[in-house]
mmCIF file of C-alpha atoms in Angstrom:
data_model
loop_
_atom_site.group_PDB
_atom_site.id
_atom_site.type_symbol
_atom_site.label_atom_id
_atom_site.label_comp_id
_atom_site.label_asym_id
_atom_site.label_seq_id
_atom_site.Cartn_x
_atom_site.Cartn_y
_atom_site.Cartn_z
ATOM 1 C CA MET A 1 24.655 -30.059 2.885
ATOM 2 C CA GLY A 2 20.591 -28.993 1.162
ATOM 3 C CA ILE A 3 20.403 -30.108 -2.322
ATOM 4 C CA VAL A 4 17.076 -27.840 -4.377
ATOM 5 C CA ASN A 5 16.311 -28.722 -8.055
ATOM 6 C CA GLU A 6 14.956 -26.105 -10.850
ATOM 7 C CA GLY A 7 11.208 -24.806 -9.970
ATOM 8 C CA GLU A 8 11.597 -26.368 -6.200
ATOM 9 C CA PHE A 9 12.282 -24.086 -3.106
ATOM 10 C CA ILE A 10 12.072 -24.871 0.804
ATOM 11 C CA GLU A 11 9.666 -22.612 1.373
ATOM 12 C CA THR A 12 7.371 -20.351 -0.821
ATOM 13 C CA VAL A 13 5.337 -17.294 0.115
ATOM 14 C CA LEU A 14 2.484 -15.515 -2.284
ATOM 15 C CA PHE A 15 1.289 -12.162 -2.327
ATOM 16 C CA LYS A 16 -0.761 -10.164 -4.531
ATOM 17 C CA GLY A 17 2.407 -9.373 -7.515
ATOM 18 C CA LEU A 18 5.093 -11.080 -5.566
ATOM 19 C CA ARG A 19 6.299 -14.427 -4.932
ATOM 20 C CA ILE A 20 9.110 -14.903 -2.075
ATOM 21 C CA SER A 21 10.866 -18.296 -1.838
ATOM 22 C CA LEU A 22 13.615 -19.335 0.483
ATOM 23 C CA LEU A 23 16.027 -21.329 -1.526
ATOM 24 C CA ALA A 24 18.669 -21.682 1.680
ATOM 25 C CA ALA A 25 19.768 -20.968 4.810
ATOM 26 C CA GLY A 26 21.904 -21.422 7.664
ATOM 27 C CA ASP A 27 24.338 -19.432 9.972
ATOM 28 C CA GLY A 28 22.203 -16.870 9.793
ATOM 29 C CA THR A 29 22.604 -16.306 6.360
ATOM 30 C CA GLU A 30 19.032 -16.508 3.692
ATOM 31 C CA VAL A 31 19.237 -17.479 -0.050
ATOM 32 C CA ILE A 32 15.696 -15.646 -0.973
ATOM 33 C CA HIS A 33 13.890 -16.031 -4.492
ATOM 34 C CA HIS A 34 11.518 -13.156 -5.389
ATOM 35 C CA LYS A 35 9.373 -12.691 -8.388
ATOM 36 C CA LEU A 36 8.259 -8.989 -8.846
ATOM 37 C CA GLN A 37 5.151 -8.624 -10.947
ATOM 38 C CA SER A 38 5.605 -6.097 -13.836
ATOM 39 C CA GLY A 39 3.923 -2.765 -11.316
ATOM 40 C CA SER A 40 4.549 -3.944 -8.347
ATOM 41 C CA SER A 41 7.472 -2.749 -6.024
ATOM 42 C CA TRP A 42 9.443 -4.033 -3.271
ATOM 43 C CA ALA A 43 11.176 -2.251 -0.033
ATOM 44 C CA MET A 44 13.738 -2.589 2.620
ATOM 45 C CA GLY A 45 14.776 0.558 5.337
ATOM 46 C CA PRO A 46 16.692 1.187 7.991
ATOM 47 C CA GLU A 47 15.609 -0.746 11.604
ATOM 48 C CA GLU A 48 16.602 -0.879 14.710
ATOM 49 C CA GLY A 49 19.524 -3.749 15.729
ATOM 50 C CA TRP A 50 19.448 -4.004 12.159
ATOM 51 C CA ASP A 51 23.583 -4.662 10.869
ATOM 52 C CA GLY A 52 23.366 -7.076 7.915
ATOM 53 C CA LEU A 53 24.263 -7.643 5.079
ATOM 54 C CA GLU A 54 21.576 -7.323 2.010
ATOM 55 C CA TYR A 55 22.420 -8.289 -1.497
ATOM 56 C CA VAL A 56 20.079 -8.037 -4.780
ATOM 57 C CA PHE A 57 21.004 -9.565 -7.870
ATOM 58 C CA VAL A 58 18.466 -9.309 -11.142
ATOM 59 C CA ILE A 59 18.481 -12.369 -12.563
ATOM 60 C CA SER A 60 15.518 -10.839 -15.354
ATOM 61 C CA GLY A 61 14.102 -8.353 -16.024
ATOM 62 C CA LYS A 62 14.778 -4.846 -14.787
ATOM 63 C CA LEU A 63 14.113 -3.151 -11.655
ATOM 64 C CA VAL A 64 14.311 0.276 -10.964
ATOM 65 C CA TYR A 65 16.167 1.634 -7.759
ATOM 66 C CA GLN A 66 14.775 4.518 -6.239
ATOM 67 C CA ARG A 67 16.238 6.513 -2.938
ATOM 68 C CA ASP A 68 15.263 10.535 -2.581
ATOM 69 C CA ASN A 69 17.148 12.331 -4.799
ATOM 70 C CA GLU A 70 17.865 9.018 -7.063
ATOM 71 C CA SER A 71 16.901 6.634 -9.093
ATOM 72 C CA LEU A 72 18.753 3.846 -11.136
ATOM 73 C CA GLU A 73 17.512 1.263 -13.662
ATOM 74 C CA LEU A 74 19.138 -2.545 -12.408
ATOM 75 C CA ARG A 75 18.336 -4.823 -15.562
ATOM 76 C CA THR A 76 19.855 -8.779 -15.751
ATOM 77 C CA GLY A 77 23.105 -9.409 -14.465
ATOM 78 C CA HIS A 78 23.127 -5.943 -12.258
ATOM 79 C CA SER A 79 23.510 -5.635 -8.143
ATOM 80 C CA PHE A 80 23.124 -4.112 -5.409
ATOM 81 C CA TYR A 81 23.933 -4.499 -1.738
ATOM 82 C CA GLU A 82 24.988 -2.136 1.275
ATOM 83 C CA SER A 83 25.712 -3.706 4.954
ATOM 84 C CA PRO A 84 23.833 -2.032 7.126
ATOM 85 C CA ILE A 85 21.146 -0.486 4.649
ATOM 86 C CA LYS A 86 20.811 2.963 6.200
ATOM 87 C CA GLU A 87 18.174 4.447 3.686
ATOM 88 C CA TYR A 88 14.727 3.534 2.748
ATOM 89 C CA THR A 89 15.153 2.312 -0.573
ATOM 90 C CA LEU A 90 12.036 1.123 -3.371
ATOM 91 C CA PHE A 91 12.728 -1.596 -6.148
ATOM 92 C CA TYR A 92 10.109 -1.213 -8.868
ATOM 93 C CA ALA A 93 9.730 -3.747 -11.315
ATOM 94 C CA ASP A 94 8.878 -2.031 -14.676
ATOM 95 C CA GLU A 95 8.562 -5.644 -16.447
ATOM 96 C CA ASP A 96 7.849 -8.831 -14.434
ATOM 97 C CA THR A 97 11.281 -9.536 -12.793
ATOM 98 C CA GLU A 98 13.010 -12.274 -11.058
ATOM 99 C CA PHE A 99 15.833 -11.339 -8.311
ATOM 100 C CA ILE A 100 17.718 -12.975 -5.625
ATOM 101 C CA TYR A 101 17.792 -11.732 -2.123
ATOM 102 C CA VAL A 102 20.874 -11.868 0.234
ATOM 103 C CA THR A 103 20.739 -11.239 3.736
ATOM 104 C CA SER A 104 23.190 -12.034 6.234
ATOM 105 C CA GLN A 105 20.767 -11.723 9.714
ATOM 106 C CA PRO A 106 17.520 -14.556 8.969
ATOM 107 C CA VAL A 107 14.013 -12.065 7.822
ATOM 108 C CA PHE A 108 12.355 -15.329 6.075
ATOM 109 C CA HIS A 109 9.848 -16.050 9.089
ATOM 110 C CA ASN A 110 8.534 -12.930 9.985
ATOM 111 C CA TYR A 111 8.883 -12.317 5.856
ATOM 112 C CA SER A 112 6.634 -15.144 4.924
ATOM 113 C CA GLN A 113 4.473 -14.376 8.455
ATOM 114 C CA PHE A 114 4.173 -10.484 7.045
ATOM 115 C CA SER A 115 2.771 -11.236 3.617
ATOM 116 C CA LYS A 116 0.731 -14.796 4.588
ATOM 117 C CA ASP A 117 -1.234 -12.033 7.593
ATOM 118 C CA LEU A 118 -1.711 -9.620 4.626
ATOM 119 C CA MET A 119 -2.921 -12.492 2.192
ATOM 120 C CA GLU A 120 -5.362 -13.003 4.840
ATOM 121 C CA LEU A 121 -6.414 -9.755 5.678
ATOM 122 C CA ALA A 122 -6.928 -9.100 1.987
ATOM 123 C CA ILE A 123 -9.042 -12.359 0.919
ATOM 124 C CA SER A 124 -11.003 -11.258 4.099
ATOM 125 C CA ILE A 125 -11.893 -8.166 2.876
ATOM 126 C CA GLU A 126 -12.502 -9.393 -0.832
ATOM 127 C CA GLU A 127 -14.790 -12.138 0.443
ATOM 128 C CA LYS A 128 -17.146 -10.025 2.824
ATOM 129 C CA ASP A 129 -16.919 -6.705 0.265
ATOM 130 C CA GLY A 130 -15.936 -7.212 -3.563
ATOM 131 C CA TYR A 131 -16.500 -3.732 -3.760
ATOM 132 C CA THR A 132 -13.587 -2.800 -1.471
ATOM 133 C CA ASN A 133 -10.931 -5.209 -3.232
ATOM 134 C CA ASP A 134 -11.799 -3.573 -6.829
ATOM 135 C CA HIS A 135 -11.442 -0.419 -5.060
ATOM 136 C CA CYS A 136 -8.249 -1.048 -3.260
ATOM 137 C CA TYR A 137 -6.487 -1.723 -5.764
ATOM 138 C CA ARG A 138 -8.127 1.342 -7.670
ATOM 139 C CA ILE A 139 -7.061 4.024 -5.255
ATOM 140 C CA LYS A 140 -3.367 2.396 -4.440
ATOM 141 C CA THR A 141 -2.904 3.162 -8.747
ATOM 142 C CA TYR A 142 -4.243 6.523 -8.290
ATOM 143 C CA ALA A 143 -2.525 6.943 -4.971
ATOM 144 C CA MET A 144 0.638 6.186 -6.548
ATOM 145 C CA TYR A 145 0.249 8.710 -9.785
ATOM 146 C CA VAL A 146 -0.589 11.612 -7.036
ATOM 147 C CA GLY A 147 2.687 10.609 -5.062
ATOM 148 C CA GLU A 148 4.698 10.066 -7.008
ATOM 149 C CA ALA A 149 3.996 14.237 -8.673
ATOM 150 C CA LEU A 150 4.444 15.051 -5.335
ATOM 151 C CA ASN A 151 7.693 13.920 -5.383
ATOM 152 C CA LEU A 152 7.087 11.840 -2.223
ATOM 153 C CA ASN A 153 10.110 10.874 -0.506
ATOM 154 C CA THR A 154 11.222 6.973 -0.351
ATOM 155 C CA LYS A 155 9.392 6.478 2.811
ATOM 156 C CA GLN A 156 6.461 8.112 2.087
ATOM 157 C CA THR A 157 6.251 6.512 -1.517
ATOM 158 C CA ALA A 158 6.490 2.706 0.394
ATOM 159 C CA LEU A 159 4.306 3.847 3.520
ATOM 160 C CA LEU A 160 1.771 5.202 0.565
ATOM 161 C CA ASN A 161 1.770 2.115 -1.615
ATOM 162 C CA LEU A 162 0.626 -0.037 0.724
ATOM 163 C CA GLY A 163 -1.463 2.547 2.965
ATOM 164 C CA SER A 164 -3.684 2.916 -0.168
ATOM 165 C CA PHE A 165 -4.241 -0.784 -0.721
ATOM 166 C CA PHE A 166 -5.012 -1.283 3.062
ATOM 167 C CA HIS A 167 -7.084 1.628 3.698
ATOM 168 C CA ASP A 168 -10.509 -0.002 4.289
ATOM 169 C CA LEU A 169 -8.930 -3.070 6.156
ATOM 170 C CA GLY A 170 -10.817 -2.807 9.373
ATOM 171 C CA LYS A 171 -13.869 -2.867 7.481
ATOM 172 C CA VAL A 172 -13.222 -6.853 7.920
ATOM 173 C CA LYS A 173 -14.360 -6.503 11.525
ATOM 174 C CA VAL A 174 -17.472 -3.952 10.545
ATOM 175 C CA PRO A 175 -20.278 -6.415 11.205
ATOM 176 C CA LEU A 176 -21.699 -8.080 7.636
ATOM 177 C CA ASN A 177 -25.728 -6.542 8.131
ATOM 178 C CA ILE A 178 -24.169 -3.298 7.790
ATOM 179 C CA LEU A 179 -20.863 -4.004 5.760
ATOM 180 C CA GLN A 180 -23.671 -5.130 2.863
ATOM 181 C CA LYS A 181 -26.316 -3.070 3.859
ATOM 182 C CA PRO A 182 -28.063 -2.200 0.233
ATOM 183 C CA SER A 183 -29.410 1.144 1.629
ATOM 184 C CA LYS A 184 -28.223 4.281 3.420
ATOM 185 C CA LEU A 185 -27.231 3.530 6.794
ATOM 186 C CA SER A 186 -28.486 4.655 10.204
ATOM 187 C CA ASP A 187 -27.022 7.311 12.567
ATOM 188 C CA ASP A 188 -25.880 4.332 14.408
ATOM 189 C CA GLU A 189 -24.842 1.911 11.768
ATOM 190 C CA TRP A 190 -22.799 5.221 10.245
ATOM 191 C CA GLU A 191 -20.994 4.996 13.969
ATOM 192 C CA ILE A 192 -20.015 1.816 13.681
ATOM 193 C CA MET A 193 -18.959 1.649 9.947
ATOM 194 C CA LYS A 194 -16.313 4.957 10.634
ATOM 195 C CA LEU A 195 -15.143 2.551 13.222
ATOM 196 C CA HIS A 196 -13.382 0.656 10.253
ATOM 197 C CA THR A 197 -10.493 3.428 9.974
ATOM 198 C CA THR A 198 -9.241 2.936 14.103
ATOM 199 C CA TYR A 199 -10.191 -0.774 13.778
ATOM 200 C CA GLY A 200 -7.436 -1.223 10.687
ATOM 201 C CA ARG A 201 -4.570 0.686 12.637
ATOM 202 C CA GLU A 202 -4.812 -1.752 15.418
ATOM 203 C CA LEU A 203 -4.957 -5.174 12.728
ATOM 204 C CA LEU A 204 -1.979 -3.628 11.506
ATOM 205 C CA GLU A 205 -0.138 -2.827 15.014
ATOM 206 C CA GLU A 206 -1.288 -6.324 15.819
ATOM 207 C CA THR A 207 1.459 -7.771 13.425
ATOM 208 C CA LYS A 208 4.110 -6.155 15.663
ATOM 209 C CA ILE A 209 6.210 -4.884 12.194
ATOM 210 C CA PRO A 210 7.352 -1.164 13.000
ATOM 211 C CA PHE A 211 6.836 -0.584 9.033
ATOM 212 C CA LEU A 212 3.294 -1.795 9.543
ATOM 213 C CA GLY A 213 2.418 0.545 12.925
ATOM 214 C CA GLU A 214 3.664 3.347 10.544
ATOM 215 C CA ILE A 215 1.393 2.207 7.749
ATOM 216 C CA GLY A 216 -1.419 2.568 10.842
ATOM 217 C CA LYS A 217 -1.402 5.377 11.290
ATOM 218 C CA ILE A 218 -2.128 6.325 7.763
ATOM 219 C CA VAL A 219 -5.161 4.092 7.137
ATOM 220 C CA GLU A 220 -6.435 5.535 10.647
ATOM 221 C CA GLN A 221 -6.310 9.069 9.142
ATOM 222 C CA HIS A 222 -8.027 8.578 5.959
ATOM 223 C CA HIS A 223 -10.906 9.787 6.828
ATOM 224 C CA GLU A 224 -9.799 13.251 8.204
ATOM 225 C CA ARG A 225 -10.821 16.146 6.691
ATOM 226 C CA TYR A 226 -8.461 19.148 5.912
ATOM 227 C CA ASP A 227 -11.171 21.431 8.056
ATOM 228 C CA GLY A 228 -10.645 19.367 11.292
ATOM 229 C CA LYS A 229 -14.703 17.367 10.381
ATOM 230 C CA GLY A 230 -13.678 14.164 9.516
ATOM 231 C CA TYR A 231 -12.898 11.259 11.969
ATOM 232 C CA PRO A 232 -11.728 9.458 13.880
ATOM 233 C CA LYS A 233 -9.977 12.199 15.882
ATOM 234 C CA GLY A 234 -11.634 15.789 13.867
ATOM 235 C CA LEU A 235 -7.153 16.468 12.948
ATOM 236 C CA ARG A 236 -6.857 19.352 10.377
ATOM 237 C CA GLY A 237 -4.548 20.682 7.882
ATOM 238 C CA ASP A 238 -0.832 19.170 8.057
ATOM 239 C CA GLU A 239 -2.053 16.970 11.462
ATOM 240 C CA ILE A 240 -3.253 14.771 8.848
ATOM 241 C CA SER A 241 -0.346 13.240 6.843
ATOM 242 C CA ILE A 242 0.462 13.408 3.361
ATOM 243 C CA GLU A 243 -0.537 10.286 2.694
ATOM 244 C CA ALA A 244 -3.993 9.715 4.369
ATOM 245 C CA ALA A 245 -4.359 13.515 2.457
ATOM 246 C CA ILE A 246 -4.055 11.400 -1.232
ATOM 247 C CA ILE A 247 -5.984 8.495 -0.080
ATOM 248 C CA ALA A 248 -8.582 10.888 1.214
ATOM 249 C CA VAL A 249 -8.885 12.641 -2.801
ATOM 250 C CA VAL A 250 -8.629 9.416 -4.664
ATOM 251 C CA ASP A 251 -10.334 7.043 -2.011
ATOM 252 C CA SER A 252 -13.357 10.128 -2.300
ATOM 253 C CA PHE A 253 -13.271 9.879 -6.044
ATOM 254 C CA ASP A 254 -13.132 6.450 -6.743
ATOM 255 C CA ALA A 255 -16.386 5.594 -4.450
ATOM 256 C CA MET A 256 -17.966 8.989 -5.984
ATOM 257 C CA THR A 257 -17.367 7.247 -9.818
ATOM 258 C CA THR A 258 -18.144 3.124 -8.699
ATOM 259 C CA ASP A 259 -22.118 2.519 -8.977
ATOM 260 C CA ARG A 260 -23.255 0.666 -6.240
ATOM 261 C CA VAL A 261 -26.656 -1.448 -5.502
ATOM 262 C CA TYR A 262 -28.221 1.789 -4.137
ATOM 263 C CA LYS A 263 -26.766 4.133 -6.644
ATOM 264 C CA LYS A 264 -25.703 5.248 -9.640
ATOM 265 C CA GLY A 265 -21.710 6.598 -9.931
ATOM 266 C CA LYS A 266 -21.130 9.936 -11.514
ATOM 267 C CA SER A 267 -18.874 10.755 -13.774
ATOM 268 C CA LYS A 268 -15.519 10.934 -13.721
ATOM 269 C CA GLU A 269 -16.363 14.718 -14.683
ATOM 270 C CA GLU A 270 -18.540 15.237 -12.076
ATOM 271 C CA ALA A 271 -16.532 13.942 -9.775
ATOM 272 C CA PHE A 272 -13.403 15.479 -10.483
ATOM 273 C CA GLU A 273 -15.676 18.994 -10.079
ATOM 274 C CA GLU A 274 -16.803 18.143 -6.990
ATOM 275 C CA ILE A 275 -13.366 17.032 -5.637
ATOM 276 C CA LEU A 276 -11.991 20.736 -6.912
ATOM 277 C CA LYS A 277 -15.492 22.136 -5.338
ATOM 278 C CA ASN A 278 -13.987 20.629 -1.670
ATOM 279 C CA LYS A 279 -10.717 22.040 -2.087
ATOM 280 C CA GLY A 280 -9.583 23.682 1.464
ATOM 281 C CA THR A 281 -12.527 22.160 3.806
ATOM 282 C CA MET A 282 -12.620 18.419 2.497
ATOM 283 C CA TYR A 283 -9.499 17.775 1.186
ATOM 284 C CA HIS A 284 -5.703 19.139 0.944
ATOM 285 C CA PRO A 285 -5.465 22.130 -1.620
ATOM 286 C CA ILE A 286 -1.956 20.949 -2.721
ATOM 287 C CA VAL A 287 -3.040 17.302 -3.342
ATOM 288 C CA VAL A 288 -6.184 18.321 -4.744
ATOM 289 C CA ASP A 289 -4.298 20.444 -7.039
ATOM 290 C CA THR A 290 -1.766 18.263 -7.764
ATOM 291 C CA PHE A 291 -4.803 15.027 -8.789
ATOM 292 C CA ILE A 292 -6.726 17.478 -11.113
ATOM 293 C CA ALA A 293 -3.302 18.434 -13.107
ATOM 294 C CA LEU A 294 -3.560 14.949 -13.522
ATOM 295 C CA LYS A 295 -7.236 14.909 -14.315
ATOM 296 C CA ASN A 296 -6.137 13.373 -18.176
ATOM 297 C CA GLU A 297 -4.119 10.911 -16.564
ATOM 298 C CA ILE A 298 -6.579 9.122 -14.399
ATOM 299 C CA ALA A 299 -9.754 9.757 -16.492
ATOM 300 C CA ASN A 300 -7.674 7.069 -18.714
ATOM 301 C CA LEU A 301 -6.990 4.826 -16.504
#
């Protein structure tokens, strides 16, 4: 028998916008408390070899449950369960929300390690390049607006959510003298900087978590160009995932409008014009059209 007092947990993991706490575990079953900040999301998806029961009970707040062509509100006292999970399911917190997650197969160790690894990587980026940290949050916000307007399916939305935040993850392996150089990079330095896309994919694949491996592919592609003149592989058109195509647009927009040590950022209006000018060459035409259609919303974020 185990007794856990109010406010105490067996183990707690913190991640930006999410706190995960193990309440009880035994015989393969785990009871996990989640606290999700407003605007944050949490996802579940099918996995090879997984046949466990998954159950969610909302303690307080409001979760928006999203699957392809289906969206429901889960409020205090509502619950959801499936055994096994068959489709990618995204839970979005419309307000600060707490819920209990019960699973008949142990997940917390992997869950915990995954969250710790990502937190350490996020902190590493922040310590090496403060611009990158703020930049990642901004483009995640922009990207999710575009993804919603494009009606991405649930799995694509989950991939875009993490892929946009971790798109610059590989910069943790770029030498500081290059990453923090206050002037234009030399040709040799630029070749090293471009490796950050592949480094990012490698870091995510090293977790051995299949979903993060998929995110790694998006991270590696976010500097590819629609006309095939991007890097690292010179992919073109629909060879580039739609998630990476979205990140390419919003990443460029934010980079153009942000002041750096060596240059002053453009106005948002100038940046919109630059994005439109490169429609069909640097950027996916449909993504550009969608982004421009959201001009007022993006400009006010």
